[in-house]
C-alpha positions as MATLAB code, in Angstrom:
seq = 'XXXXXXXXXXXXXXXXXXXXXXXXXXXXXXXXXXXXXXXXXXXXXXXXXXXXXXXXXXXXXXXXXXXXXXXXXXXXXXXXXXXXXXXXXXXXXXXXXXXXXXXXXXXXXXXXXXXXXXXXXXXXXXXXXXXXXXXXXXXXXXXXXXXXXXXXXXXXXXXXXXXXXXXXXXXXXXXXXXXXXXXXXXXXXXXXXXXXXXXXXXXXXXXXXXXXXXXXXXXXXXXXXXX';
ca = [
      87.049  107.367  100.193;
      84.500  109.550   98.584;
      81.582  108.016   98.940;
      79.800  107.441  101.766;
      80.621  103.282  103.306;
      77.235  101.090  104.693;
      76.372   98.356  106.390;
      74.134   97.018  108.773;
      73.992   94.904  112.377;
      71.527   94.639  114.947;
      71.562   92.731  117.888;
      75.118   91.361  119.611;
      77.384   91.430  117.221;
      80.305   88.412  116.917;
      83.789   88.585  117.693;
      84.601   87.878  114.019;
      82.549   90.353  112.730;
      84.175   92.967  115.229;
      87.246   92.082  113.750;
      86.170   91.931  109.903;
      85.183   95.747  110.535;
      88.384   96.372  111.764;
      89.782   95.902  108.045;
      88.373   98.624  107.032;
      90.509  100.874  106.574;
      87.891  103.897  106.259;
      84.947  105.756  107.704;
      81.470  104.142  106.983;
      77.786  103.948  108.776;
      76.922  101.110  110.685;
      73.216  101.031  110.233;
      70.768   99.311  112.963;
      67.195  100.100  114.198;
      68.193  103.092  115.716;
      69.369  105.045  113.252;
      68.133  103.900  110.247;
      65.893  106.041  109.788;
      68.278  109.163  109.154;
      69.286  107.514  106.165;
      65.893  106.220  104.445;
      62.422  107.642  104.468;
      61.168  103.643  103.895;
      58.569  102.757  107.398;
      60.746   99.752  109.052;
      57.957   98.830  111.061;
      56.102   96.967  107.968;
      59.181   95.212  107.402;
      60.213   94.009  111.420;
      57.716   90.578  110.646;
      61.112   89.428  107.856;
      63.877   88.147  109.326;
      67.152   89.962  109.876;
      69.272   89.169  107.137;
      65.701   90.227  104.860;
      65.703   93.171  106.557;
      69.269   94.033  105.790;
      68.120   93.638  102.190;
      65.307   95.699  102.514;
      68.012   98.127  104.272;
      70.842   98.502  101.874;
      68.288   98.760   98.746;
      66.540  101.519  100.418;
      69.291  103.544  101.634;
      71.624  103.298   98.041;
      68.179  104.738   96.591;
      68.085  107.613   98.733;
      71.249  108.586   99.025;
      73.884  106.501   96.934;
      77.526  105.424   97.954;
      78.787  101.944   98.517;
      77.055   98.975  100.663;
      79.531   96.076  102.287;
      78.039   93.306  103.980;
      79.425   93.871  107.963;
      81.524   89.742  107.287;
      83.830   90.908  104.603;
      87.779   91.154  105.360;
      89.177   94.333  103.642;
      93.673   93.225  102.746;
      93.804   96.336  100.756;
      92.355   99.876  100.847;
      90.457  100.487   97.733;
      87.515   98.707   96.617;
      85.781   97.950   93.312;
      84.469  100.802   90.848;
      82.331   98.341   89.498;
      78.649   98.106   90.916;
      78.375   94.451   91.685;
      80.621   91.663   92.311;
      80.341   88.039   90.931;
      80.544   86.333   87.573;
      81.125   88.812   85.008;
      80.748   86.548   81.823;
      77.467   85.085   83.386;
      75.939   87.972   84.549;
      75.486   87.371   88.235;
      76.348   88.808   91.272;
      76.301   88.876   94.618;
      74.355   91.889   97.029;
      77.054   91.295   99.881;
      78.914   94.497   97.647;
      76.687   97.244   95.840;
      78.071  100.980   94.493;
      75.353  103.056   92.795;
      74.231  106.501   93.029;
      71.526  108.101   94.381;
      68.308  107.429   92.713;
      69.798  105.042   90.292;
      66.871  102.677   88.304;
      68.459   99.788   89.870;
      68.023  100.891   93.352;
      64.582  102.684   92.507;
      63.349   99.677   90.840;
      64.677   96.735   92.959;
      62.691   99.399   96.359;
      59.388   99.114   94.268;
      60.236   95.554   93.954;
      60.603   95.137   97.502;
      57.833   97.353   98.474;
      55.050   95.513   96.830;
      56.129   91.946   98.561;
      55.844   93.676  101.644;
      52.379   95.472  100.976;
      50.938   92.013   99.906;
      53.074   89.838  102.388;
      55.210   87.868   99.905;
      57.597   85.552  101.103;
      58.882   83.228   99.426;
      62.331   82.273  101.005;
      65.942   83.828  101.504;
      66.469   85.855   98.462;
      63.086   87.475   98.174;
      64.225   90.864   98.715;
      67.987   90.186   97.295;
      68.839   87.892   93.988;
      65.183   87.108   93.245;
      65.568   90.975   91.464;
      68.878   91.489   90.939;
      69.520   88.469   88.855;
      66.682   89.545   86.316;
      67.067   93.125   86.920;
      71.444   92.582   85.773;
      70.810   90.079   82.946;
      68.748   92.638   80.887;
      70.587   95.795   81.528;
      73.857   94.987   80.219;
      75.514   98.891   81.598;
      75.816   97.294   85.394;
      78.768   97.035   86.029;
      80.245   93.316   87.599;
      83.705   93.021   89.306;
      85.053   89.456   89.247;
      84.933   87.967   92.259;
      87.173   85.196   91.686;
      90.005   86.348   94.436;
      87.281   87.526   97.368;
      86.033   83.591   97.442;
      89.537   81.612   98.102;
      87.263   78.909   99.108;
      86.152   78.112   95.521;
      89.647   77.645   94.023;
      91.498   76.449   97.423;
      88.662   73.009   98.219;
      87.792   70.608   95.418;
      84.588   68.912   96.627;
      81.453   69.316   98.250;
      78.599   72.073   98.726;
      79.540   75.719   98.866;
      78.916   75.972  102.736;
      80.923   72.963  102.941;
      83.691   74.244  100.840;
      83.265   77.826  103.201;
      83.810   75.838  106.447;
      86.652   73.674  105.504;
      88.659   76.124  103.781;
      88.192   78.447  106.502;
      87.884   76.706  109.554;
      89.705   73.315  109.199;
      92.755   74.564  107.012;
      95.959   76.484  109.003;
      96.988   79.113  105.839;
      97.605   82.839  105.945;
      97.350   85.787  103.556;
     100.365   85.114  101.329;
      98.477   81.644   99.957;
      95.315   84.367   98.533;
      95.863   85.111   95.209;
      96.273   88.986   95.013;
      93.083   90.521   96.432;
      92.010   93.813   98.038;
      89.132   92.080  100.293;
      87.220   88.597  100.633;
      83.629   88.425  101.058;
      82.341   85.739  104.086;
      79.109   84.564  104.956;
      78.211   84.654  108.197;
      74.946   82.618  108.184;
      77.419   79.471  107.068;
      79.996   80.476  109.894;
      79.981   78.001  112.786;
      78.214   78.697  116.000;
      81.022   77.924  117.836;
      82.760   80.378  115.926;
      80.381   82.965  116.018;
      80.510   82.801  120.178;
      84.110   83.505  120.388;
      85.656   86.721  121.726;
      87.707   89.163  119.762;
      90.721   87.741  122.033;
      89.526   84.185  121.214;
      89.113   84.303  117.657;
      92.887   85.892  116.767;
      94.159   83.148  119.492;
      92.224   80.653  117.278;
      94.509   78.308  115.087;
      92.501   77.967  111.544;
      92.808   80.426  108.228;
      89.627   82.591  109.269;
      91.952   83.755  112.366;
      95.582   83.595  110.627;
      94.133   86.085  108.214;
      92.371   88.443  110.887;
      94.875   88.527  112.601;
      97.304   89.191  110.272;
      95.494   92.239  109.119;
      94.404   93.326  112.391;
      96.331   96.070  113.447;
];
């Protein structure tokens, strides 16, 4: 892999998540408070009053900008070994993406924009809910500059096509927690992109040892691709 691989953690990190980084099937940085800072020359300490998953925002933004590569959310499950050219993942044909999956290079406008973006809602103490530092830019900024690139992300999300009904955390937790499938009922796909804030608790407090001994399709496919 050529470019550099990020993500970010801090604090005890779950079983499940353990494992999801053990897809990966290459180097990359795991980013937390303590070495952060080698990567960005943005001041964490205005940002420590957001919580953490605004922080990782505020992390992955700040660190494509200064140095470019690839950012991956720390819950995704790689099947494969290569990942997407394109810059985004999502809904090509609607123009929206996700920010669990961003490949730019250094200085890009995106990245330098979407920083001064974030910058000013933390000099005036914006907040204004989950996606402040996230899809509250990126939808805008992706709509009106038609060169960024979006990889569909139709096969990373079985849990849309595999469950009918209900909300999309609903649809996340049944298809992965209450179903008994493996890898060969995916349709082809080199990764799949989780969220861990819809996870279960129970879930989230298993052991590595727990969670592959686990019968339900979040553990079939770790540990199936596991090894």
């Amino acid at each position: 892999m050529s470019k550099k691989i990020y993500t970010f953690w801090e604090g005890e990190m779950p079983g499940y998540i353990k494992l999801c980084l053990k897809t990966w099937k290459f180097d990359y940085v795991l980013l937390n408070y303590e070495n952060v800072l080698a990567y960005t020359r943005f001041d964490l300490e205005k940002a420590k009053k957001f919580t953490l998953a605004q922080m990782s925002d505020i992390v992955r933004v700040h660190v494509l900008r200064d140095n470019g590569g690839i950012w991956m959310d720390a819950d995704t499950i790689m099947i494969g070994d290569s990942l997407p050219k394109e810059n985004m993942i999502g809904i090509p044909e609607e123009r929206a993406a996700h920010c669990g999956y961003l490949n730019f290079e250094k200085n890009s406008h995106m990245m330098t924009m979407w920083a001064k973006d974030q910058d000013l809602k933390i000099e005036f103490g914006i907040n204004t809910g989950w996606d402040l530092f996230a899809n509250s830019f990126s939808d805008i900024y992706i709509k009106t500059h038609p060169r960024v690139a979006i990889c569909s992300r139709e096969s990373m999300f079985p849990e849309l096509y595999n469950t009918g009904y209900g909300t999309a955390k609903e649809r996340y937790q049944s298809f992965y927690f209450t179903t008994n499938l493996g890898v060969d009922s995916l349709k082809p796909t080199e990764m799949l992109m989780l969220h861990n804030s819809w996870t279960p608790n129970w879930y989230k407090e298993l052991s590595e040892e727990e969670t592959l001994n686990r019968m339900c399709t979040m553990s079939n496919i770790l540990r199936e691709v596991v090894k």
